[in-house]
mmCIF file of C-alpha atoms in Angstrom:
data_model
loop_
_atom_site.group_PDB
_atom_site.id
_atom_site.type_symbol
_atom_site.label_atom_id
_atom_site.label_comp_id
_atom_site.label_asym_id
_atom_site.label_seq_id
_atom_site.Cartn_x
_atom_site.Cartn_y
_atom_site.Cartn_z
ATOM 1 C CA MET A 19 97.097 75.496 90.637
ATOM 2 C CA PRO A 20 94.887 72.709 92.440
ATOM 3 C CA GLY A 21 95.716 72.021 95.352
ATOM 4 C CA HIS A 22 98.266 73.242 95.895
ATOM 5 C CA PRO A 23 97.978 76.703 98.517
ATOM 6 C CA ILE A 24 98.941 80.051 97.591
ATOM 7 C CA ILE A 25 101.219 82.542 99.001
ATOM 8 C CA LEU A 26 100.068 86.106 96.629
ATOM 9 C CA PHE A 27 102.660 88.471 98.487
ATOM 10 C CA ASP A 28 104.362 92.035 96.789
ATOM 11 C CA GLY A 29 106.532 90.722 93.556
ATOM 12 C CA VAL A 30 108.407 94.231 94.197
ATOM 13 C CA CYS A 31 109.450 94.027 98.374
ATOM 14 C CA ASN A 32 112.541 92.876 99.462
ATOM 15 C CA PHE A 33 110.983 91.469 102.590
ATOM 16 C CA CYS A 34 107.946 89.877 100.612
ATOM 17 C CA ASN A 35 110.837 87.205 98.079
ATOM 18 C CA GLY A 36 112.799 87.107 101.746
ATOM 19 C CA ALA A 37 110.122 85.523 103.381
ATOM 20 C CA VAL A 38 109.493 84.040 100.261
ATOM 21 C CA ASN A 39 112.854 82.307 99.483
ATOM 22 C CA PHE A 40 112.160 81.646 103.829
ATOM 23 C CA VAL A 41 109.342 79.561 102.493
ATOM 24 C CA ILE A 42 111.085 77.784 99.666
ATOM 25 C CA LYS A 43 114.355 76.969 101.885
ATOM 26 C CA ARG A 44 111.811 75.149 104.118
ATOM 27 C CA ASP A 45 109.064 73.839 102.145
ATOM 28 C CA LYS A 46 110.713 70.788 102.185
ATOM 29 C CA LYS A 47 107.542 68.818 100.320
ATOM 30 C CA SER A 48 106.878 72.115 97.811
ATOM 31 C CA ALA A 49 102.860 72.194 98.707
ATOM 32 C CA ILE A 50 103.315 75.980 98.636
ATOM 33 C CA LYS A 51 103.070 77.583 95.118
ATOM 34 C CA PHE A 52 103.556 81.501 94.931
ATOM 35 C CA GLY A 53 102.461 84.634 93.060
ATOM 36 C CA ALA A 54 103.037 88.173 92.478
ATOM 37 C CA LEU A 55 99.501 89.882 93.964
ATOM 38 C CA GLN A 56 101.128 92.386 90.384
ATOM 39 C CA SER A 57 101.402 89.078 88.228
ATOM 40 C CA GLU A 58 98.681 87.907 85.399
ATOM 41 C CA ALA A 59 98.079 85.627 87.936
ATOM 42 C CA GLY A 60 97.806 87.430 90.953
ATOM 43 C CA GLN A 61 95.318 89.432 89.461
ATOM 44 C CA GLN A 62 93.154 87.808 87.968
ATOM 45 C CA LEU A 63 93.117 85.226 91.629
ATOM 46 C CA LEU A 64 91.867 88.613 93.430
ATOM 47 C CA LYS A 65 89.482 89.164 91.137
ATOM 48 C CA GLN A 66 87.994 85.619 91.632
ATOM 49 C CA HIS A 67 87.902 86.811 95.059
ATOM 50 C CA ASN A 68 87.018 88.996 95.260
ATOM 51 C CA ILE A 69 89.501 90.800 96.758
ATOM 52 C CA PRO A 70 90.905 94.248 96.099
ATOM 53 C CA ILE A 71 93.503 94.156 93.094
ATOM 54 C CA THR A 72 94.798 97.177 93.923
ATOM 55 C CA ASN A 73 95.886 96.712 97.763
ATOM 56 C CA PHE A 74 99.511 94.823 97.829
ATOM 57 C CA GLU A 75 99.896 95.983 102.308
ATOM 58 C CA SER A 76 99.079 92.290 103.062
ATOM 59 C CA PHE A 77 100.541 88.871 101.180
ATOM 60 C CA ILE A 78 97.092 86.638 100.519
ATOM 61 C CA PHE A 79 96.884 82.270 100.891
ATOM 62 C CA ILE A 80 95.074 80.173 99.741
ATOM 63 C CA GLU A 81 94.565 77.258 100.746
ATOM 64 C CA GLU A 82 91.755 74.587 100.129
ATOM 65 C CA ARG A 83 89.526 77.218 98.287
ATOM 66 C CA LYS A 84 89.906 79.474 101.009
ATOM 67 C CA VAL A 85 91.657 83.159 101.142
ATOM 68 C CA TYR A 86 93.727 84.462 104.888
ATOM 69 C CA SER A 87 96.476 87.360 104.448
ATOM 70 C CA LYS A 88 97.700 89.051 107.305
ATOM 71 C CA SER A 89 98.686 87.374 110.378
ATOM 72 C CA THR A 90 96.392 84.357 109.734
ATOM 73 C CA ALA A 91 98.325 83.671 106.659
ATOM 74 C CA ALA A 92 101.464 83.954 108.276
ATOM 75 C CA LEU A 93 100.448 81.272 110.701
ATOM 76 C CA ARG A 94 98.712 78.948 108.287
ATOM 77 C CA VAL A 95 102.034 78.746 106.325
ATOM 78 C CA CYS A 96 104.101 77.681 109.586
ATOM 79 C CA LYS A 97 102.154 74.433 109.537
ATOM 80 C CA TYR A 98 103.416 73.049 105.876
ATOM 81 C CA LEU A 99 107.334 74.103 106.674
ATOM 82 C CA GLY A 100 110.022 71.998 108.896
ATOM 83 C CA ALA A 101 111.368 71.494 111.145
ATOM 84 C CA GLY A 102 109.972 73.806 114.274
ATOM 85 C CA TRP A 103 108.567 75.752 112.289
ATOM 86 C CA PRO A 104 104.037 74.434 112.670
ATOM 87 C CA LEU A 105 104.152 75.339 116.163
ATOM 88 C CA MET A 106 103.579 78.598 114.986
ATOM 89 C CA TYR A 107 100.315 78.097 114.708
ATOM 90 C CA GLY A 108 100.079 77.870 117.768
ATOM 91 C CA PHE A 109 99.057 81.735 117.802
ATOM 92 C CA ILE A 110 96.595 81.502 115.632
ATOM 93 C CA ILE A 111 94.968 81.888 119.503
ATOM 94 C CA VAL A 112 96.142 85.706 119.660
ATOM 95 C CA PRO A 113 93.225 87.520 119.329
ATOM 96 C CA VAL A 114 93.212 88.289 115.982
ATOM 97 C CA PHE A 115 93.422 91.915 116.240
ATOM 98 C CA ILE A 116 96.737 92.081 117.956
ATOM 99 C CA ARG A 117 98.030 90.180 115.502
ATOM 100 C CA ASN A 118 96.967 92.216 113.472
ATOM 101 C CA TRP A 119 97.672 95.801 114.898
ATOM 102 C CA ILE A 120 101.297 93.868 114.825
ATOM 103 C CA TYR A 121 101.729 92.442 111.269
ATOM 104 C CA ASP A 122 100.316 96.003 110.115
ATOM 105 C CA PHE A 123 102.635 97.624 111.601
ATOM 106 C CA ILE A 124 105.761 95.745 109.572
ATOM 107 C CA ALA A 125 103.653 96.225 106.240
ATOM 108 C CA LYS A 126 103.562 99.587 106.838
ATOM 109 C CA ASN A 127 107.029 100.591 107.435
ATOM 110 C CA ARG A 128 108.695 97.328 104.751
ATOM 111 C CA TYR A 129 110.031 99.420 102.334
ATOM 112 C CA LYS A 130 111.311 102.173 104.390
ATOM 113 C CA TRP A 131 112.843 99.455 106.235
ATOM 114 C CA PHE A 132 113.772 96.615 103.529
ATOM 115 C CA GLY A 133 113.259 98.687 100.542
ATOM 116 C CA LYS A 134 111.902 98.124 97.516
ATOM 117 C CA MET A 135 112.762 97.226 94.020
ATOM 118 C CA ASP A 136 111.699 98.878 90.571
ATOM 119 C CA SER A 137 110.197 95.304 88.866
ATOM 120 C CA CYS A 138 109.287 91.914 90.144
ATOM 121 C CA VAL A 139 112.032 89.610 90.054
ATOM 122 C CA ILE A 140 111.851 86.780 88.422
ATOM 123 C CA PRO A 141 112.851 83.340 90.190
ATOM 124 C CA ASP A 142 114.882 80.970 89.412
ATOM 125 C CA ALA A 143 115.553 77.953 86.485
ATOM 126 C CA GLY A 144 115.018 75.931 89.925
ATOM 127 C CA ILE A 145 112.305 77.318 91.870
ATOM 128 C CA LYS A 146 110.148 78.684 88.645
ATOM 129 C CA GLN A 147 107.669 75.818 88.425
ATOM 130 C CA ARG A 148 106.909 76.734 91.988
ATOM 131 C CA PHE A 149 105.401 80.225 90.834
ATOM 132 C CA LEU A 150 102.488 81.014 88.506
#
């Protein structure tokens, strides 16, 4: 989807699905598209960008043909959201090793804290066009 930033996320993670719903509600311009890391389209994009196709510990944000992961990806997504969320991008000045330490801690515990589904969620008709 040329011209659209893309979030690739763990499609069976309840926390990740919640994050996608959070973005959908706040991305008033519907600029961001979504795809599960496990989906055919997600796997294709991972291969295209030389990213391991079996590691689902981070969501991936593809913007203008550049790939971002972990905390950098999360902060870049904030720039597309309404209200005060773009101000969160200011945290980009925090050293990446600190930001990613926090990100990794949450990622490591997300299934334990929020649970896991048996399969990826199928988007409803109202938002289906935003998914790859």
